[in-house]
Amino acid sequence: MYTSKSILNLQTNQSAEQTEAAIKKHDGWFYKYNFSNGISTNLDNELINTIHQTRADIIFPYLDEFFGGKWKGVKCLDIACNQGWFASQIAIRGASEVIGFDIRNEHLNKANEIKEIANLQNISYVNKNLFDIKDNEFGTFDLTLFLGLLYHLENPIGALRKVRSLTSKMCVIETQVTRTMPNSQILNGADTSLKTGSSIGVYTSDKNHVQDDLSIVIVPTLDALYQMLYAVGFDRIYLAVPPKAMYDQYSDFDRVILFAQVL
Ligand SMILES: C[S@@+](CC[C@H](N)C(=O)[O-])C[C@H]1O[C@@H](n2cnc3c(N)ncnc32)[C@H](O)[C@@H]1O
């Protein structure tokens, strides 16, 4: 079992019996939550836990460094927060405000249960589709988390534009990417010069994670993702290079973590 050094236990004033009863109200925990009274949520799939713990170990050391002990003033938006595992970790680091949103109430109910157990006053959760967020609805955030969503979308560039508009300093992007293929090429009417571009992949969707009944998802290669991030207005992009010992989808760059900065 891989355990992240960056995931902090959630403090609670509840007794072990109270917490156990609270988490038993819900089926299907997607994350391992550890509470100060010794109670934890359990996952059926150890590989999913390894992926979460690996992501945490890549993301949090960088963020802790970037915000350099000044979490107190930080506003964070966790996009597609699911059960709020990452949002909770930002909240207990002392961020002034954390908002998490997702399209599935079943996930938000669990996120709210965790909020209550750990008395996380600085978090709120809302049911929201990323594409429905209106300009100025939430304002902008020092930190946006865009984790595990890009590869479940049919409009990745639209999503990235929206994410950029919500970010004032730093966005963490975590996603599967399409393996690099020979570059694609195109002709364009009277323009007979062949243009070379980076590629995208089109795949059938994973019904458990997509919005509505999307049948396909469009997933860029890493190269295409760089281009897209600069096109939507991020100023600097830093790619995390995980050690070989970490889960191989990360060390092989099939699944990547990027820190995109706004200057
Ligand atoms: C693979 S999970 C990732 C959850 C979490 N961000 C993480 O990295 O652990 C994908 C999540 O995206 C949510 N989702 C899918 N499409 C969405 C959309 N258009 N707006 C908001 N949430 C969405 C799903 O309900 C699901 O909780």
Short mmCIF file of C-alpha atoms and ligand atoms in Angstrom, two decimals:
data_model
loop_
_atom_site.label_atom_id
_atom_site.label_comp_id
_atom_site.label_asym_id
_atom_site.label_seq_id
_atom_site.Cartn_x
_atom_site.Cartn_y
_atom_site.Cartn_z
CA MET A 1 0.00 0.00 0.00
CA TYR A 2 1.41 3.40 -1.03
CA THR A 3 0.77 6.10 1.56
CA SER A 4 1.36 9.76 0.77
CA LYS A 5 3.52 11.80 3.12
CA SER A 6 1.56 14.91 2.15
CA ILE A 7 -1.93 13.89 3.24
CA LEU A 8 -2.71 15.23 6.70
CA ASN A 9 -5.12 13.49 9.07
CA LEU A 10 -8.40 15.32 9.51
CA GLN A 11 -8.89 16.51 13.10
CA THR A 12 -12.27 15.78 14.62
CA ASN A 13 -13.98 16.32 17.96
CA GLN A 14 -16.26 13.35 17.34
CA SER A 15 -15.84 10.04 19.14
CA ALA A 16 -14.70 7.08 17.04
CA GLU A 17 -18.24 5.64 17.32
CA GLN A 18 -19.82 8.86 15.99
CA THR A 19 -17.45 9.03 13.00
CA GLU A 20 -17.88 5.37 12.20
CA ALA A 21 -21.66 5.79 12.19
CA ALA A 22 -21.39 8.90 9.98
CA ILE A 23 -19.26 7.24 7.30
CA LYS A 24 -21.40 4.09 7.36
CA LYS A 25 -24.37 6.19 6.22
CA HIS A 26 -22.75 6.28 2.75
CA ASP A 27 -21.72 3.54 0.32
CA GLY A 28 -18.80 3.71 -2.06
CA TRP A 29 -16.04 5.88 -0.68
CA PHE A 30 -13.64 6.88 -3.51
CA TYR A 31 -10.87 8.15 -1.18
CA LYS A 32 -9.20 7.07 2.03
CA TYR A 33 -9.96 9.67 4.68
CA ASN A 34 -8.07 9.30 7.98
CA PHE A 35 -9.43 11.03 11.08
CA SER A 36 -7.62 11.95 14.29
CA ASN A 37 -9.85 9.55 16.30
CA GLY A 38 -8.39 6.58 14.37
CA ILE A 39 -11.35 6.02 12.01
CA SER A 40 -10.77 5.77 8.22
CA THR A 41 -12.93 5.29 5.16
CA ASN A 42 -12.20 2.09 3.24
CA LEU A 43 -11.88 1.64 -0.52
CA ASP A 44 -12.44 -1.61 -2.39
CA ASN A 45 -9.87 -0.76 -5.04
CA GLU A 46 -6.32 -0.40 -3.73
CA LEU A 47 -5.01 0.80 -7.11
CA ILE A 48 -7.34 3.79 -7.01
CA ASN A 49 -6.01 4.63 -3.57
CA THR A 50 -2.42 4.36 -4.90
CA ILE A 51 -3.28 6.79 -7.70
CA HIS A 52 -4.75 9.31 -5.23
CA GLN A 53 -1.80 9.00 -2.84
CA THR A 54 0.67 9.37 -5.73
CA ARG A 55 -1.07 12.49 -7.02
CA ALA A 56 -1.05 13.99 -3.55
CA ASP A 57 2.68 13.36 -3.19
CA ILE A 58 3.38 15.18 -6.45
CA ILE A 59 0.95 18.06 -5.97
CA PHE A 60 1.17 19.10 -2.33
CA PRO A 61 4.96 19.54 -1.91
CA TYR A 62 4.87 21.94 -4.89
CA LEU A 63 1.83 23.86 -3.60
CA ASP A 64 3.18 24.04 -0.04
CA GLU A 65 6.36 25.55 -1.52
CA PHE A 66 4.51 27.86 -3.94
CA PHE A 67 2.22 29.31 -1.27
CA GLY A 68 5.16 29.24 1.16
CA GLY A 69 3.31 29.03 4.47
CA LYS A 70 0.89 31.77 3.38
CA TRP A 71 -2.14 29.54 2.97
CA LYS A 72 -4.19 31.86 5.17
CA GLY A 73 -5.05 34.32 2.40
CA VAL A 74 -5.53 31.72 -0.34
CA LYS A 75 -8.87 31.20 -2.14
CA CYS A 76 -9.16 27.82 -3.83
CA LEU A 77 -11.66 26.31 -6.27
CA ASP A 78 -11.73 22.50 -6.57
CA ILE A 79 -13.29 21.82 -9.98
CA ALA A 80 -15.14 18.48 -10.14
CA CYS A 81 -14.25 17.88 -6.50
CA ASN A 82 -16.01 14.50 -6.24
CA GLN A 83 -16.03 13.64 -2.48
CA GLY A 84 -13.77 16.59 -1.63
CA TRP A 85 -10.51 14.82 -0.76
CA PHE A 86 -8.24 17.47 -2.29
CA ALA A 87 -10.47 20.35 -1.16
CA SER A 88 -10.30 19.10 2.44
CA GLN A 89 -6.51 19.01 2.33
CA ILE A 90 -6.38 22.63 1.14
CA ALA A 91 -8.88 23.63 3.83
CA ILE A 92 -6.88 22.08 6.67
CA ARG A 93 -3.74 23.80 5.41
CA GLY A 94 -5.55 27.01 6.36
CA ALA A 95 -6.87 28.48 3.08
CA SER A 96 -9.30 31.31 3.74
CA GLU A 97 -11.97 29.90 1.42
CA VAL A 98 -12.33 26.63 -0.50
CA ILE A 99 -15.22 26.00 -2.88
CA GLY A 100 -15.68 22.55 -4.38
CA PHE A 101 -18.18 21.75 -7.09
CA ASP A 102 -19.29 18.67 -8.99
CA ILE A 103 -22.29 17.58 -11.05
CA ARG A 104 -23.09 14.55 -8.85
CA ASN A 105 -24.97 15.05 -5.57
CA GLU A 106 -24.02 11.56 -4.40
CA HIS A 107 -20.38 12.78 -4.25
CA LEU A 108 -21.23 16.16 -2.71
CA ASN A 109 -23.25 14.48 0.06
CA LYS A 110 -20.14 12.56 1.08
CA ALA A 111 -17.98 15.69 0.82
CA ASN A 112 -20.41 17.45 3.16
CA GLU A 113 -20.27 14.52 5.59
CA ILE A 114 -16.47 14.89 5.77
CA LYS A 115 -16.85 18.65 6.20
CA GLU A 116 -19.11 18.03 9.19
CA ILE A 117 -16.93 15.35 10.81
CA ALA A 118 -13.81 17.54 10.54
CA ASN A 119 -15.69 20.81 11.19
CA LEU A 120 -14.19 22.45 8.09
CA GLN A 121 -15.81 25.90 8.26
CA ASN A 122 -13.79 27.28 5.34
CA ILE A 123 -15.21 24.83 2.73
CA SER A 124 -18.45 24.96 0.82
CA TYR A 125 -19.72 22.57 -1.82
CA VAL A 126 -22.13 23.30 -4.67
CA ASN A 127 -23.68 21.28 -7.45
CA LYS A 128 -22.43 22.86 -10.65
CA ASN A 129 -21.42 21.99 -14.18
CA LEU A 130 -18.11 23.64 -15.15
CA PHE A 131 -19.60 24.74 -18.46
CA ASP A 132 -22.53 26.51 -16.74
CA ILE A 133 -20.40 28.83 -14.60
CA LYS A 134 -21.18 32.39 -15.61
CA ASP A 135 -18.62 35.21 -15.73
CA ASN A 136 -18.19 36.69 -12.25
CA GLU A 137 -20.40 34.03 -10.65
CA PHE A 138 -17.59 32.95 -8.34
CA GLY A 139 -14.92 35.57 -9.10
CA THR A 140 -11.36 34.31 -9.44
CA PHE A 141 -9.25 32.03 -7.26
CA ASP A 142 -5.57 32.10 -6.34
CA LEU A 143 -5.57 28.35 -6.80
CA THR A 144 -7.74 26.16 -9.00
CA LEU A 145 -7.58 22.36 -8.95
CA PHE A 146 -8.51 20.78 -12.26
CA LEU A 147 -7.81 17.18 -11.36
CA GLY A 148 -9.04 14.06 -13.10
CA LEU A 149 -11.56 15.82 -15.35
CA LEU A 150 -9.98 16.88 -18.66
CA TYR A 151 -10.03 13.34 -20.08
CA HIS A 152 -13.76 12.99 -19.31
CA LEU A 153 -14.79 15.90 -21.56
CA GLU A 154 -15.77 16.34 -25.19
CA ASN A 155 -14.78 20.02 -25.19
CA PRO A 156 -11.35 20.20 -23.54
CA ILE A 157 -10.43 23.63 -24.94
CA GLY A 158 -13.73 25.15 -23.76
CA ALA A 159 -13.09 23.70 -20.31
CA LEU A 160 -9.55 25.06 -20.20
CA ARG A 161 -10.78 28.53 -21.21
CA LYS A 162 -13.28 28.43 -18.37
CA VAL A 163 -10.63 27.21 -15.93
CA ARG A 164 -8.23 29.96 -17.00
CA SER A 165 -10.94 32.59 -16.42
CA LEU A 166 -11.35 31.32 -12.85
CA THR A 167 -7.62 31.30 -12.03
CA SER A 168 -5.65 34.31 -10.83
CA LYS A 169 -2.34 32.62 -9.87
CA MET A 170 -2.00 28.87 -10.21
CA CYS A 171 -3.94 25.97 -11.70
CA VAL A 172 -3.03 22.35 -11.11
CA ILE A 173 -4.03 20.17 -14.04
CA GLU A 174 -3.98 16.40 -13.71
CA THR A 175 -5.08 14.19 -16.56
CA GLN A 176 -4.53 11.14 -18.71
CA VAL A 177 -3.08 12.19 -22.06
CA THR A 178 -3.16 10.50 -25.45
CA ARG A 179 0.12 8.74 -26.19
CA THR A 180 2.20 10.68 -28.68
CA MET A 181 1.58 9.66 -32.26
CA PRO A 182 3.15 10.87 -35.49
CA ASN A 183 2.10 14.50 -35.83
CA SER A 184 -1.15 15.10 -37.71
CA GLN A 185 -1.15 17.13 -40.91
CA ILE A 186 -3.76 19.21 -42.74
CA LEU A 187 -4.33 21.10 -45.98
CA ASN A 188 -6.72 24.04 -46.10
CA GLY A 189 -8.50 24.93 -49.38
CA ALA A 190 -6.40 27.26 -51.49
CA ASP A 191 -3.60 27.13 -48.92
CA THR A 192 -1.68 24.19 -50.34
CA SER A 193 1.10 24.22 -47.77
CA LEU A 194 0.87 21.26 -45.45
CA LYS A 195 0.44 22.29 -41.81
CA THR A 196 1.71 20.01 -39.06
CA GLY A 197 -0.07 19.99 -35.71
CA SER A 198 -0.16 18.11 -32.44
CA SER A 199 -2.68 15.32 -32.03
CA ILE A 200 -5.77 14.50 -30.04
CA GLY A 201 -7.50 11.18 -29.42
CA VAL A 202 -11.23 10.48 -29.57
CA TYR A 203 -12.43 7.70 -27.24
CA THR A 204 -15.66 6.25 -25.90
CA SER A 205 -16.53 7.80 -22.56
CA ASP A 206 -16.47 6.35 -19.03
CA LYS A 207 -20.14 6.57 -17.99
CA ASN A 208 -19.29 6.87 -14.27
CA HIS A 209 -17.47 10.15 -14.68
CA VAL A 210 -18.81 12.06 -17.69
CA GLN A 211 -21.60 14.60 -17.62
CA ASP A 212 -25.05 13.52 -18.88
CA ASP A 213 -24.71 10.83 -21.49
CA LEU A 214 -21.65 12.00 -23.40
CA SER A 215 -20.65 9.18 -25.71
CA ILE A 216 -17.17 10.37 -26.64
CA VAL A 217 -14.32 12.20 -24.96
CA ILE A 218 -11.53 14.11 -26.69
CA VAL A 219 -8.13 13.78 -25.06
CA PRO A 220 -5.04 15.73 -26.18
CA THR A 221 -1.48 14.48 -26.32
CA LEU A 222 0.89 16.18 -23.88
CA ASP A 223 2.19 18.37 -26.70
CA ALA A 224 -1.32 19.41 -27.68
CA LEU A 225 -2.12 20.11 -24.04
CA TYR A 226 0.84 22.50 -23.75
CA GLN A 227 -0.38 24.35 -26.83
CA MET A 228 -3.93 24.50 -25.50
CA LEU A 229 -2.85 25.82 -22.10
CA TYR A 230 -0.84 28.64 -23.67
CA ALA A 231 -3.67 29.34 -26.14
CA VAL A 232 -6.17 29.92 -23.33
CA GLY A 233 -3.82 32.37 -21.64
CA PHE A 234 -1.66 30.63 -19.03
CA ASP A 235 1.77 32.27 -18.91
CA ARG A 236 4.05 29.49 -17.60
CA ILE A 237 3.59 25.72 -17.50
CA TYR A 238 5.62 23.37 -15.33
CA LEU A 239 5.46 19.61 -15.85
CA ALA A 240 6.02 17.36 -12.82
CA VAL A 241 8.55 14.59 -13.48
CA PRO A 242 7.77 11.81 -11.01
CA PRO A 243 10.38 9.28 -9.85
CA LYS A 244 10.36 5.93 -11.67
CA ALA A 245 9.23 4.20 -8.46
CA MET A 246 5.88 6.00 -8.56
CA TYR A 247 2.80 4.48 -10.24
CA ASP A 248 3.98 3.87 -13.79
CA GLN A 249 1.24 5.82 -15.57
CA TYR A 250 2.83 8.93 -13.99
CA SER A 251 6.46 8.04 -14.59
CA ASP A 252 5.59 7.04 -18.20
CA PHE A 253 3.68 10.33 -18.77
CA ASP A 254 0.42 8.58 -19.65
CA ARG A 255 -1.06 10.52 -16.76
CA VAL A 256 0.46 13.93 -16.10
CA ILE A 257 0.45 16.74 -13.58
CA LEU A 258 1.06 20.29 -14.77
CA PHE A 259 1.28 23.51 -12.80
CA ALA A 260 0.01 26.38 -14.95
CA GLN A 261 0.79 29.84 -13.69
CA VAL A 262 -0.78 33.23 -14.37
CA LEU A 263 1.75 36.06 -14.02
C1 LIG B 1 -12.44 11.04 -12.12
S1 LIG B 1 -13.42 12.09 -11.12
C2 LIG B 1 -12.16 13.22 -10.52
C3 LIG B 1 -12.50 13.74 -9.16
C4 LIG B 1 -11.47 14.60 -8.47
N1 LIG B 1 -11.27 15.89 -9.10
C5 LIG B 1 -10.15 13.88 -8.39
O1 LIG B 1 -9.23 14.20 -9.15
O2 LIG B 1 -10.02 12.98 -7.55
C6 LIG B 1 -14.30 13.12 -12.29
C7 LIG B 1 -15.38 13.98 -11.64
O3 LIG B 1 -15.82 14.95 -12.56
C8 LIG B 1 -17.20 15.18 -12.36
N2 LIG B 1 -17.66 15.86 -13.59
C9 LIG B 1 -17.77 15.35 -14.85
N3 LIG B 1 -18.12 16.32 -15.73
C10 LIG B 1 -18.24 17.47 -15.01
C11 LIG B 1 -18.57 18.82 -15.35
N4 LIG B 1 -18.84 19.16 -16.63
N5 LIG B 1 -18.58 19.77 -14.37
C12 LIG B 1 -18.31 19.42 -13.08
N6 LIG B 1 -17.99 18.15 -12.69
C13 LIG B 1 -17.95 17.20 -13.65
C14 LIG B 1 -17.73 13.78 -12.09
O4 LIG B 1 -18.98 13.77 -11.46
C15 LIG B 1 -16.61 13.21 -11.21
O5 LIG B 1 -16.82 13.45 -9.84
#
